Amino acid sequence: ESSARWAPDVMSFAVTKNLYDPTAGVPFAFSDVYDPLTFSGARSGEARVWSFFSKVTSIPDFQRQFQPYASGWQLAQRMPLHVPVKDKLTVKDLMMHMRDHYEGSILNMTEDVGSGAWAAKFRDRPLTWTYGGDHYVNERSIGTQQSAWHFVANMRPWLPNHIGGVFWFGVDDATFSVHIPFYARCEVPKALRTGTGSIVDVDFEALFWLNDLVANKVYSKWEILAPVVSAAVAAFEDEFFARQSLVEDEALRLWNLGQASPESLGGATAGAWRGGERESAIAIEMSASHLSRYSNALTGRVAAQWLKLWQHLSVTFRDGVMILPPTPGHDHGGKQMGGAVANMLDGSGSGNGQWRDTWKKAIVEETGDHLKGKGGNHVADMHKVQVMEGKCRNAATTRRVAEAARSNLLNIVA
């Protein structure tokens, strides 16, 4: 027995539009008739499903088996509409899979020159581009920079409706956005309210803009900043999960209290009760208001922290380097000469301060000897040691800088 639903004219309409010929002897298939699968349909759409299924299914060798299909190279062997899973998926599992960028698959975007100096998992749009008369694609992963909002809905029928349904909601790119729990009857916080900024008007009270600013700092320095922001996201979400049962237990206590004893509320509120429906309504209001205040407080905390995070990233990672707080005494001659000098790390503090070898290799292969130095880079350091040792102003700082330069020289020579 079929569990599908369809419009009475689902087939006849296709016939009138010349999309389907019932005399051709080909069975009617909805997707083949109304949205025939193409290379771009598979690569930009089905590939996302394939990536998710590959990570959760119990079907052996699923990723390899349907890789040609997801890549758009071989469309005859259709991927299943649904798959059995290895383990029951949790809300947190779904959040993490919404941040998928084809990691561990042939569509991973971090291995070629298009990922830039810091192995970005995104590509700038458009999705398709041409070169030499051929068409090429940029991958469209599940986690994507063009998201406006995203959510995971968790429905638990054993709890009262206003507690059992929790809507884990976030805005902008799910990759770097915190999911905040919201419940039925919750007041929409100002940070998420229509009118707090717009798609073309930056507002530092709008959570969308705060998320967007932080995420866009990551995109150009993915290898360096993605771990920083992902850790901040995880810290909030782990806390929210840890507190969920306590918050909901209190909401359930308030609901039971209102149901069982309206007199316990006292005063005018108790006098306003009128039978079972009124009792239930007030009990729900007490409980739902508690949850609403909680969700609004979390939104405010995330917004405040994301503003601080954006400020920190903007100050620390700029101009192609990592800026650290100044060392006491390291300055341009005190307050009269410009103040403290920040410490600085090349390569934005990544590894040995240089790009990954695949990126350097691409530059060298394209430029040849154009950027190649002669005599090694220790020549400049030797000169720096001699110059710095001869300066008198701010002697303590001079000695430290000279010692650092000499140490660097020894490392290079060794």
mmCIF file of C-alpha atoms in Angstrom:
data_model
loop_
_atom_site.group_PDB
_atom_site.id
_atom_site.type_symbol
_atom_site.label_atom_id
_atom_site.label_comp_id
_atom_site.label_asym_id
_atom_site.label_seq_id
_atom_site.Cartn_x
_atom_site.Cartn_y
_atom_site.Cartn_z
ATOM 1 C CA GLU A 1 0.000 0.000 0.000
ATOM 2 C CA SER A 2 1.396 3.359 -1.010
ATOM 3 C CA SER A 3 1.953 6.039 1.618
ATOM 4 C CA ALA A 4 2.587 8.738 -0.968
ATOM 5 C CA ARG A 5 0.212 11.620 -1.696
ATOM 6 C CA TRP A 6 -0.222 13.313 -5.036
ATOM 7 C CA ALA A 7 -2.477 15.764 -6.849
ATOM 8 C CA PRO A 8 -5.212 14.206 -9.029
ATOM 9 C CA ASP A 9 -3.696 15.826 -12.124
ATOM 10 C CA VAL A 10 -0.062 15.006 -11.351
ATOM 11 C CA MET A 11 0.182 12.926 -14.538
ATOM 12 C CA SER A 12 -2.311 14.683 -16.794
ATOM 13 C CA PHE A 13 -0.726 18.065 -16.108
ATOM 14 C CA ALA A 14 2.647 16.691 -17.215
ATOM 15 C CA VAL A 15 1.030 15.404 -20.396
ATOM 16 C CA THR A 16 -0.471 18.804 -21.240
ATOM 17 C CA LYS A 17 2.961 20.397 -20.729
ATOM 18 C CA ASN A 18 4.599 17.802 -22.996
ATOM 19 C CA LEU A 19 6.714 16.586 -20.100
ATOM 20 C CA TYR A 20 5.438 13.025 -20.254
ATOM 21 C CA ASP A 21 4.143 10.763 -23.039
ATOM 22 C CA PRO A 22 1.956 7.966 -21.646
ATOM 23 C CA THR A 23 2.158 6.119 -24.980
ATOM 24 C CA ALA A 24 5.948 5.814 -24.849
ATOM 25 C CA GLY A 25 5.808 2.771 -22.607
ATOM 26 C CA VAL A 26 7.919 4.408 -19.876
ATOM 27 C CA PRO A 27 6.510 4.293 -16.332
ATOM 28 C CA PHE A 28 5.630 7.694 -14.837
ATOM 29 C CA ALA A 29 8.290 8.832 -12.348
ATOM 30 C CA PHE A 30 7.666 12.151 -10.636
ATOM 31 C CA SER A 31 11.297 13.289 -10.308
ATOM 32 C CA ASP A 32 12.241 12.206 -13.832
ATOM 33 C CA VAL A 33 9.275 14.097 -15.292
ATOM 34 C CA TYR A 34 9.271 17.313 -13.272
ATOM 35 C CA ASP A 35 12.968 17.657 -12.385
ATOM 36 C CA PRO A 36 15.182 15.410 -14.520
ATOM 37 C CA LEU A 37 18.518 14.770 -12.863
ATOM 38 C CA THR A 38 21.472 16.575 -14.456
ATOM 39 C CA PHE A 39 25.151 16.951 -13.686
ATOM 40 C CA SER A 40 24.578 20.223 -11.808
ATOM 41 C CA GLY A 41 21.558 18.800 -9.999
ATOM 42 C CA ALA A 42 23.636 15.936 -8.690
ATOM 43 C CA ARG A 43 26.788 17.934 -7.953
ATOM 44 C CA SER A 44 25.068 20.908 -6.296
ATOM 45 C CA GLY A 45 22.226 19.067 -4.578
ATOM 46 C CA GLU A 46 22.472 15.292 -4.357
ATOM 47 C CA ALA A 47 26.144 15.518 -3.345
ATOM 48 C CA ARG A 48 25.140 17.184 -0.079
ATOM 49 C CA VAL A 49 22.788 14.287 0.711
ATOM 50 C CA TRP A 50 25.501 11.803 -0.269
ATOM 51 C CA SER A 51 27.996 13.434 2.078
ATOM 52 C CA PHE A 52 25.538 13.248 4.984
ATOM 53 C CA PHE A 53 24.410 9.693 4.209
ATOM 54 C CA SER A 54 28.038 8.547 3.876
ATOM 55 C CA LYS A 55 28.808 9.640 7.414
ATOM 56 C CA VAL A 56 25.761 8.130 9.141
ATOM 57 C CA THR A 57 24.622 5.066 7.193
ATOM 58 C CA SER A 58 25.262 1.438 8.049
ATOM 59 C CA ILE A 59 25.348 0.495 4.337
ATOM 60 C CA PRO A 60 28.885 -0.804 3.670
ATOM 61 C CA ASP A 61 31.066 1.221 1.311
ATOM 62 C CA PHE A 62 28.246 3.711 0.648
ATOM 63 C CA GLN A 63 30.550 6.668 -0.029
ATOM 64 C CA ARG A 64 32.605 4.900 -2.691
ATOM 65 C CA GLN A 65 29.585 3.177 -4.221
ATOM 66 C CA PHE A 66 27.662 6.391 -4.910
ATOM 67 C CA GLN A 67 30.618 8.735 -5.433
ATOM 68 C CA PRO A 68 30.222 8.761 -9.251
ATOM 69 C CA TYR A 69 26.545 9.607 -8.836
ATOM 70 C CA ALA A 70 27.148 12.445 -6.341
ATOM 71 C CA SER A 71 29.910 13.813 -8.564
ATOM 72 C CA GLY A 72 27.490 13.972 -11.497
ATOM 73 C CA TRP A 73 29.580 11.622 -13.620
ATOM 74 C CA GLN A 74 27.262 8.611 -13.632
ATOM 75 C CA LEU A 75 23.576 9.234 -13.010
ATOM 76 C CA ALA A 76 22.077 5.861 -13.938
ATOM 77 C CA GLN A 77 22.611 4.258 -10.527
ATOM 78 C CA ARG A 78 20.394 6.418 -8.347
ATOM 79 C CA MET A 79 21.213 6.954 -4.710
ATOM 80 C CA PRO A 80 18.604 5.665 -2.219
ATOM 81 C CA LEU A 81 16.010 8.146 -0.992
ATOM 82 C CA HIS A 82 16.738 7.130 2.591
ATOM 83 C CA VAL A 83 19.271 4.924 4.387
ATOM 84 C CA PRO A 84 19.544 2.978 7.657
ATOM 85 C CA VAL A 85 21.876 4.594 10.185
ATOM 86 C CA LYS A 86 24.708 3.100 12.207
ATOM 87 C CA ASP A 87 23.566 4.776 15.406
ATOM 88 C CA LYS A 88 20.597 6.863 16.476
ATOM 89 C CA LEU A 89 21.257 10.495 15.603
ATOM 90 C CA THR A 90 21.122 13.131 18.316
ATOM 91 C CA VAL A 91 20.271 16.806 18.022
ATOM 92 C CA LYS A 92 23.951 17.595 18.429
ATOM 93 C CA ASP A 93 24.836 15.136 15.647
ATOM 94 C CA LEU A 94 22.521 16.963 13.254
ATOM 95 C CA MET A 95 24.032 20.318 14.198
ATOM 96 C CA MET A 96 27.496 19.022 13.362
ATOM 97 C CA HIS A 97 26.377 17.500 10.054
ATOM 98 C CA MET A 98 24.903 20.881 9.087
ATOM 99 C CA ARG A 99 28.510 22.105 9.200
ATOM 100 C CA ASP A 100 29.689 19.521 6.679
ATOM 101 C CA HIS A 101 32.106 20.629 3.920
ATOM 102 C CA TYR A 102 32.735 17.282 2.230
ATOM 103 C CA GLU A 103 35.507 16.461 4.693
ATOM 104 C CA GLY A 104 36.978 13.036 4.021
ATOM 105 C CA SER A 105 35.596 12.794 0.497
ATOM 106 C CA ILE A 106 36.690 13.422 -3.079
ATOM 107 C CA LEU A 107 34.758 16.726 -3.045
ATOM 108 C CA ASN A 108 36.838 18.166 -0.192
ATOM 109 C CA MET A 109 37.779 21.706 -1.278
ATOM 110 C CA THR A 110 40.954 22.247 0.765
ATOM 111 C CA GLU A 111 43.460 20.383 -1.390
ATOM 112 C CA ASP A 112 43.815 22.581 -4.494
ATOM 113 C CA VAL A 113 44.988 26.112 -5.193
ATOM 114 C CA GLY A 114 41.395 27.369 -5.086
ATOM 115 C CA SER A 115 41.404 27.030 -1.305
ATOM 116 C CA GLY A 116 43.840 29.921 -1.023
ATOM 117 C CA ALA A 117 46.750 30.363 1.341
ATOM 118 C CA TRP A 118 44.878 29.070 4.394
ATOM 119 C CA ALA A 119 42.928 26.061 3.057
ATOM 120 C CA ALA A 120 39.435 27.574 2.917
ATOM 121 C CA LYS A 121 36.575 25.088 2.737
ATOM 122 C CA PHE A 122 34.453 27.507 0.701
ATOM 123 C CA ARG A 123 34.732 29.061 -2.731
ATOM 124 C CA ASP A 124 33.500 32.479 -3.750
ATOM 125 C CA ARG A 125 30.459 32.379 -5.980
ATOM 126 C CA PRO A 126 29.386 31.779 -8.753
ATOM 127 C CA LEU A 127 28.806 28.042 -8.469
ATOM 128 C CA THR A 128 29.760 27.583 -12.132
ATOM 129 C CA TRP A 129 32.460 29.267 -14.202
ATOM 130 C CA THR A 130 34.080 28.880 -17.587
ATOM 131 C CA TYR A 131 37.640 28.676 -18.840
ATOM 132 C CA GLY A 132 38.944 27.751 -22.283
ATOM 133 C CA GLY A 133 35.447 27.006 -23.487
ATOM 134 C CA ASP A 134 34.763 24.448 -20.712
ATOM 135 C CA HIS A 135 32.438 24.724 -17.719
ATOM 136 C CA TYR A 136 33.639 24.140 -14.164
ATOM 137 C CA VAL A 137 31.986 24.112 -10.743
ATOM 138 C CA ASN A 138 32.574 25.283 -7.216
ATOM 139 C CA GLU A 139 31.302 22.757 -4.692
ATOM 140 C CA ARG A 140 28.119 23.548 -2.766
ATOM 141 C CA SER A 141 28.553 22.034 0.693
ATOM 142 C CA ILE A 142 25.917 21.659 3.407
ATOM 143 C CA GLY A 143 27.547 24.335 5.533
ATOM 144 C CA THR A 144 27.540 27.375 3.261
ATOM 145 C CA GLN A 145 28.181 31.090 3.544
ATOM 146 C CA GLN A 146 24.907 32.000 1.830
ATOM 147 C CA SER A 147 22.671 30.683 4.640
ATOM 148 C CA ALA A 148 20.207 33.158 6.143
ATOM 149 C CA TRP A 149 19.070 30.908 8.996
ATOM 150 C CA HIS A 150 19.065 27.241 10.007
ATOM 151 C CA PHE A 151 17.549 25.072 12.704
ATOM 152 C CA VAL A 152 17.202 21.619 14.238
ATOM 153 C CA ALA A 153 13.697 20.851 15.536
ATOM 154 C CA ASN A 154 13.434 18.407 18.436
ATOM 155 C CA MET A 155 9.902 17.162 19.243
ATOM 156 C CA ARG A 156 9.332 15.148 22.427
ATOM 157 C CA PRO A 157 5.669 14.095 22.747
ATOM 158 C CA TRP A 158 6.011 12.857 26.332
ATOM 159 C CA LEU A 159 6.315 16.460 27.562
ATOM 160 C CA PRO A 160 3.700 19.250 27.513
ATOM 161 C CA ASN A 161 3.620 20.870 24.071
ATOM 162 C CA HIS A 162 5.162 24.158 25.163
ATOM 163 C CA ILE A 163 8.149 22.294 26.662
ATOM 164 C CA GLY A 164 8.436 19.249 24.413
ATOM 165 C CA GLY A 165 9.020 21.144 21.198
ATOM 166 C CA VAL A 166 12.407 22.864 21.175
ATOM 167 C CA PHE A 167 13.656 24.750 18.145
ATOM 168 C CA TRP A 168 17.448 25.032 18.025
ATOM 169 C CA PHE A 169 17.812 28.117 15.858
ATOM 170 C CA GLY A 170 20.725 30.018 14.366
ATOM 171 C CA VAL A 171 21.343 32.663 11.729
ATOM 172 C CA ASP A 172 23.860 33.063 8.901
ATOM 173 C CA ASP A 173 26.362 30.294 8.108
ATOM 174 C CA ALA A 174 25.674 27.198 10.256
ATOM 175 C CA THR A 175 29.406 26.459 10.223
ATOM 176 C CA PHE A 176 30.158 29.253 12.678
ATOM 177 C CA SER A 177 26.754 29.963 14.208
ATOM 178 C CA VAL A 178 25.525 28.964 17.669
ATOM 179 C CA HIS A 179 22.226 27.052 17.829
ATOM 180 C CA ILE A 180 20.054 28.611 20.537
ATOM 181 C CA PRO A 181 17.083 26.679 22.028
ATOM 182 C CA PHE A 182 13.649 28.287 21.616
ATOM 183 C CA TYR A 183 10.304 26.987 22.822
ATOM 184 C CA ALA A 184 6.669 27.497 21.897
ATOM 185 C CA ARG A 185 5.239 30.865 22.982
ATOM 186 C CA CYS A 186 8.739 32.322 23.242
ATOM 187 C CA GLU A 187 9.074 36.057 22.678
ATOM 188 C CA VAL A 188 11.366 36.804 19.734
ATOM 189 C CA PRO A 189 14.465 38.569 21.109
ATOM 190 C CA LYS A 190 15.457 41.909 19.638
ATOM 191 C CA ALA A 191 18.674 40.450 18.229
ATOM 192 C CA LEU A 192 16.595 38.180 15.966
ATOM 193 C CA ARG A 193 13.625 40.442 15.377
ATOM 194 C CA THR A 194 12.693 41.782 11.950
ATOM 195 C CA GLY A 195 13.693 45.436 11.922
ATOM 196 C CA THR A 196 16.908 45.017 13.885
ATOM 197 C CA GLY A 197 19.165 45.912 10.995
ATOM 198 C CA SER A 198 18.490 44.598 7.505
ATOM 199 C CA ILE A 199 20.286 42.710 4.777
ATOM 200 C CA VAL A 200 21.998 45.977 3.757
ATOM 201 C CA ASP A 201 22.092 47.835 7.099
ATOM 202 C CA VAL A 202 24.653 46.694 9.667
ATOM 203 C CA ASP A 203 23.342 46.684 13.223
ATOM 204 C CA PHE A 204 25.569 45.488 16.058
ATOM 205 C CA GLU A 205 22.460 44.419 17.956
ATOM 206 C CA ALA A 206 21.466 42.012 15.162
ATOM 207 C CA LEU A 207 22.756 38.496 15.715
ATOM 208 C CA PHE A 208 22.786 37.889 11.960
ATOM 209 C CA TRP A 209 25.292 40.685 11.437
ATOM 210 C CA LEU A 210 27.462 39.621 14.364
ATOM 211 C CA ASN A 211 27.590 36.064 13.038
ATOM 212 C CA ASP A 212 28.289 37.313 9.532
ATOM 213 C CA LEU A 213 31.147 39.543 10.666
ATOM 214 C CA VAL A 214 32.797 36.734 12.627
ATOM 215 C CA ALA A 215 32.318 34.174 9.842
ATOM 216 C CA ASN A 216 33.760 36.489 7.212
ATOM 217 C CA LYS A 217 36.892 36.938 9.312
ATOM 218 C CA VAL A 218 37.336 33.176 9.136
ATOM 219 C CA TYR A 219 36.810 32.708 5.410
ATOM 220 C CA SER A 220 40.101 34.296 4.342
ATOM 221 C CA LYS A 221 42.127 32.673 7.166
ATOM 222 C CA TRP A 222 40.269 29.398 7.581
ATOM 223 C CA GLU A 223 43.128 27.210 8.756
ATOM 224 C CA ILE A 224 43.978 29.709 11.497
ATOM 225 C CA LEU A 225 40.628 31.067 12.659
ATOM 226 C CA ALA A 226 38.162 28.234 12.083
ATOM 227 C CA PRO A 227 39.408 26.331 15.168
ATOM 228 C CA VAL A 228 39.088 29.487 17.277
ATOM 229 C CA VAL A 229 35.478 30.211 16.287
ATOM 230 C CA SER A 230 34.412 26.558 16.238
ATOM 231 C CA ALA A 231 35.637 26.196 19.808
ATOM 232 C CA ALA A 232 33.570 29.232 20.841
ATOM 233 C CA VAL A 233 30.490 27.745 19.139
ATOM 234 C CA ALA A 234 31.019 24.379 20.830
ATOM 235 C CA ALA A 235 31.449 25.994 24.249
ATOM 236 C CA PHE A 236 28.042 27.676 24.030
ATOM 237 C CA GLU A 237 26.209 24.673 22.599
ATOM 238 C CA ASP A 238 27.748 22.259 25.119
ATOM 239 C CA GLU A 239 26.646 24.568 27.925
ATOM 240 C CA PHE A 240 23.112 24.825 26.528
ATOM 241 C CA PHE A 241 22.788 21.043 26.314
ATOM 242 C CA ALA A 242 24.170 20.629 29.833
ATOM 243 C CA ARG A 243 21.635 23.101 31.254
ATOM 244 C CA GLN A 244 18.646 21.943 29.201
ATOM 245 C CA SER A 245 17.256 19.384 31.642
ATOM 246 C CA LEU A 246 17.512 21.765 34.614
ATOM 247 C CA VAL A 247 15.739 24.570 32.762
ATOM 248 C CA GLU A 248 13.010 22.285 31.480
ATOM 249 C CA ASP A 249 12.552 20.647 34.908
ATOM 250 C CA GLU A 250 11.832 24.089 36.326
ATOM 251 C CA ALA A 251 9.376 24.789 33.511
ATOM 252 C CA LEU A 252 7.656 21.471 34.233
ATOM 253 C CA ARG A 253 7.557 22.272 37.962
ATOM 254 C CA LEU A 254 5.872 25.618 37.272
ATOM 255 C CA TRP A 255 3.381 23.943 34.935
ATOM 256 C CA ASN A 256 2.516 21.256 37.505
ATOM 257 C CA LEU A 257 2.276 23.857 40.258
ATOM 258 C CA GLY A 258 -0.197 25.913 38.280
ATOM 259 C CA GLN A 259 -2.253 22.875 37.314
ATOM 260 C CA ALA A 260 -2.487 21.517 40.840
ATOM 261 C CA SER A 261 -2.851 24.571 43.063
ATOM 262 C CA PRO A 262 -3.976 27.921 41.657
ATOM 263 C CA GLU A 263 -4.311 29.259 45.196
ATOM 264 C CA SER A 264 -0.561 28.930 45.620
ATOM 265 C CA LEU A 265 -0.130 31.762 43.158
ATOM 266 C CA GLY A 266 -1.933 34.128 45.502
ATOM 267 C CA GLY A 267 -3.642 37.497 45.057
ATOM 268 C CA ALA A 268 -5.467 38.593 41.921
ATOM 269 C CA THR A 269 -3.905 35.857 39.816
ATOM 270 C CA ALA A 270 -5.504 33.109 41.868
ATOM 271 C CA GLY A 271 -8.848 34.903 41.755
ATOM 272 C CA ALA A 272 -8.761 35.017 37.972
ATOM 273 C CA TRP A 273 -8.931 31.245 37.559
ATOM 274 C CA ARG A 274 -12.047 29.975 35.809
ATOM 275 C CA GLY A 275 -12.228 26.225 35.466
ATOM 276 C CA GLY A 276 -9.915 23.715 33.795
ATOM 277 C CA GLU A 277 -9.181 25.648 30.604
ATOM 278 C CA ARG A 278 -8.253 28.788 32.470
ATOM 279 C CA GLU A 279 -6.181 26.787 34.915
ATOM 280 C CA SER A 280 -4.304 25.162 32.047
ATOM 281 C CA ALA A 281 -3.762 28.484 30.255
ATOM 282 C CA ILE A 282 -2.277 30.193 33.302
ATOM 283 C CA ALA A 283 -0.123 27.179 34.114
ATOM 284 C CA ILE A 284 1.215 27.179 30.572
ATOM 285 C CA GLU A 285 1.840 30.921 30.704
ATOM 286 C CA MET A 286 3.866 30.584 33.902
ATOM 287 C CA SER A 287 5.954 27.788 32.452
ATOM 288 C CA ALA A 288 6.344 29.267 28.961
ATOM 289 C CA SER A 289 7.377 32.664 30.333
ATOM 290 C CA HIS A 290 10.198 30.992 32.226
ATOM 291 C CA LEU A 291 11.428 29.337 29.026
ATOM 292 C CA SER A 292 11.040 32.559 27.051
ATOM 293 C CA ARG A 293 13.172 34.497 29.502
ATOM 294 C CA TYR A 294 15.793 31.767 29.329
ATOM 295 C CA SER A 295 15.960 31.739 25.512
ATOM 296 C CA ASN A 296 16.112 35.528 25.361
ATOM 297 C CA ALA A 297 18.922 35.585 27.919
ATOM 298 C CA LEU A 298 20.921 33.063 25.902
ATOM 299 C CA THR A 299 20.465 35.128 22.746
ATOM 300 C CA GLY A 300 21.727 38.214 24.533
ATOM 301 C CA ARG A 301 24.770 36.360 25.816
ATOM 302 C CA VAL A 302 25.649 34.956 22.400
ATOM 303 C CA ALA A 303 25.247 38.365 20.752
ATOM 304 C CA ALA A 304 27.440 40.085 23.357
ATOM 305 C CA GLN A 305 30.120 37.402 23.142
ATOM 306 C CA TRP A 306 30.119 37.382 19.323
ATOM 307 C CA LEU A 307 30.662 41.145 19.247
ATOM 308 C CA LYS A 308 33.657 40.680 21.546
ATOM 309 C CA LEU A 309 34.869 37.775 19.421
ATOM 310 C CA TRP A 310 34.700 39.843 16.236
ATOM 311 C CA GLN A 311 36.576 42.677 17.939
ATOM 312 C CA HIS A 312 39.234 40.247 19.174
ATOM 313 C CA LEU A 313 39.684 38.653 15.749
ATOM 314 C CA SER A 314 39.805 42.059 14.040
ATOM 315 C CA VAL A 315 42.491 43.349 16.392
ATOM 316 C CA THR A 316 44.542 40.157 16.641
ATOM 317 C CA PHE A 317 44.489 38.898 13.046
ATOM 318 C CA ARG A 318 45.082 41.764 10.646
ATOM 319 C CA ASP A 319 47.483 42.989 8.013
ATOM 320 C CA GLY A 320 48.642 39.438 7.325
ATOM 321 C CA VAL A 321 50.083 38.892 10.805
ATOM 322 C CA MET A 322 49.006 38.033 14.346
ATOM 323 C CA ILE A 323 49.139 40.983 16.747
ATOM 324 C CA LEU A 324 49.946 40.199 20.391
ATOM 325 C CA PRO A 325 49.925 42.528 23.416
ATOM 326 C CA PRO A 326 53.069 44.632 23.773
ATOM 327 C CA THR A 327 55.860 43.628 26.122
ATOM 328 C CA PRO A 328 56.395 46.230 28.871
ATOM 329 C CA GLY A 329 59.176 48.550 27.833
ATOM 330 C CA HIS A 330 58.900 47.713 24.142
ATOM 331 C CA ASP A 331 57.898 51.057 22.713
ATOM 332 C CA HIS A 332 58.854 53.912 20.430
ATOM 333 C CA GLY A 333 60.529 56.021 23.080
ATOM 334 C CA GLY A 334 57.603 56.158 25.508
ATOM 335 C CA LYS A 335 54.426 58.229 25.274
ATOM 336 C CA GLN A 336 56.139 61.065 23.436
ATOM 337 C CA MET A 337 57.130 58.922 20.468
ATOM 338 C CA GLY A 338 54.016 56.927 19.661
ATOM 339 C CA GLY A 339 53.558 54.577 22.596
ATOM 340 C CA ALA A 340 53.835 50.823 22.946
ATOM 341 C CA VAL A 341 54.779 48.524 20.079
ATOM 342 C CA ALA A 342 52.755 45.320 19.763
ATOM 343 C CA ASN A 343 54.456 41.984 19.372
ATOM 344 C CA MET A 344 53.847 40.337 16.028
ATOM 345 C CA LEU A 345 53.857 36.832 14.607
ATOM 346 C CA ASP A 346 54.214 36.178 10.894
ATOM 347 C CA GLY A 347 51.731 33.906 9.170
ATOM 348 C CA SER A 348 49.038 34.913 11.654
ATOM 349 C CA GLY A 349 50.650 32.646 14.224
ATOM 350 C CA SER A 350 50.214 29.459 12.215
ATOM 351 C CA GLY A 351 52.788 26.685 12.569
ATOM 352 C CA ASN A 352 56.209 27.905 11.491
ATOM 353 C CA GLY A 353 54.772 31.236 10.393
ATOM 354 C CA GLN A 354 54.584 30.202 6.753
ATOM 355 C CA TRP A 355 51.926 28.940 4.357
ATOM 356 C CA ARG A 356 51.405 25.242 3.826
ATOM 357 C CA ASP A 357 53.757 23.633 1.277
ATOM 358 C CA THR A 358 51.061 23.001 -1.346
ATOM 359 C CA TRP A 359 50.343 26.733 -1.548
ATOM 360 C CA LYS A 360 54.048 27.638 -1.706
ATOM 361 C CA LYS A 361 54.556 25.011 -4.396
ATOM 362 C CA ALA A 362 51.764 26.541 -6.499
ATOM 363 C CA ILE A 363 53.369 29.999 -6.241
ATOM 364 C CA VAL A 364 56.851 28.731 -7.144
ATOM 365 C CA GLU A 365 55.544 26.708 -10.088
ATOM 366 C CA GLU A 366 53.725 29.749 -11.453
ATOM 367 C CA THR A 367 56.432 32.377 -10.857
ATOM 368 C CA GLY A 368 59.623 30.353 -11.344
ATOM 369 C CA ASP A 369 62.672 32.262 -10.067
ATOM 370 C CA HIS A 370 60.921 35.633 -10.004
ATOM 371 C CA LEU A 371 60.568 35.591 -6.198
ATOM 372 C CA LYS A 372 63.604 33.448 -5.427
ATOM 373 C CA GLY A 373 66.180 35.047 -3.158
ATOM 374 C CA LYS A 374 69.942 34.787 -3.301
ATOM 375 C CA GLY A 375 72.354 34.255 -0.444
ATOM 376 C CA GLY A 376 69.703 33.173 2.026
ATOM 377 C CA ASN A 377 67.587 35.390 4.252
ATOM 378 C CA HIS A 378 70.139 35.499 7.084
ATOM 379 C CA VAL A 379 71.952 38.481 5.480
ATOM 380 C CA ALA A 380 69.294 40.953 6.562
ATOM 381 C CA ASP A 381 69.243 39.489 10.068
ATOM 382 C CA MET A 382 73.015 39.913 10.457
ATOM 383 C CA HIS A 383 72.709 43.561 9.498
ATOM 384 C CA LYS A 384 69.824 44.007 11.949
ATOM 385 C CA VAL A 385 71.941 42.657 14.821
ATOM 386 C CA GLN A 386 74.722 45.139 14.093
ATOM 387 C CA VAL A 387 72.360 48.108 13.776
ATOM 388 C CA MET A 388 70.273 47.352 16.862
ATOM 389 C CA GLU A 389 73.296 46.790 19.098
ATOM 390 C CA GLY A 390 74.556 50.248 18.191
ATOM 391 C CA LYS A 391 71.420 52.130 19.251
ATOM 392 C CA CYS A 392 71.161 53.807 22.653
ATOM 393 C CA ARG A 393 67.544 54.904 23.059
ATOM 394 C CA ASN A 394 65.465 52.454 25.098
ATOM 395 C CA ALA A 395 68.469 50.240 25.716
ATOM 396 C CA ALA A 396 66.601 47.394 27.400
ATOM 397 C CA THR A 397 64.279 46.964 24.446
ATOM 398 C CA THR A 398 67.213 47.308 22.058
ATOM 399 C CA ARG A 399 69.014 44.440 23.748
ATOM 400 C CA ARG A 400 65.943 42.213 23.671
ATOM 401 C CA VAL A 401 65.338 42.858 19.992
ATOM 402 C CA ALA A 402 69.005 42.304 19.185
ATOM 403 C CA GLU A 403 69.064 39.036 21.147
ATOM 404 C CA ALA A 404 65.937 37.870 19.343
ATOM 405 C CA ALA A 405 67.472 38.730 15.993
ATOM 406 C CA ARG A 406 70.704 36.917 16.890
ATOM 407 C CA SER A 407 68.748 33.853 18.027
ATOM 408 C CA ASN A 408 66.859 33.845 14.768
ATOM 409 C CA LEU A 409 70.127 34.109 12.892
ATOM 410 C CA LEU A 410 71.564 31.102 14.724
ATOM 411 C CA ASN A 411 68.495 29.036 13.952
ATOM 412 C CA ILE A 412 68.719 29.907 10.257
ATOM 413 C CA VAL A 413 72.426 29.164 10.027
ATOM 414 C CA ALA A 414 72.030 25.873 11.906
#
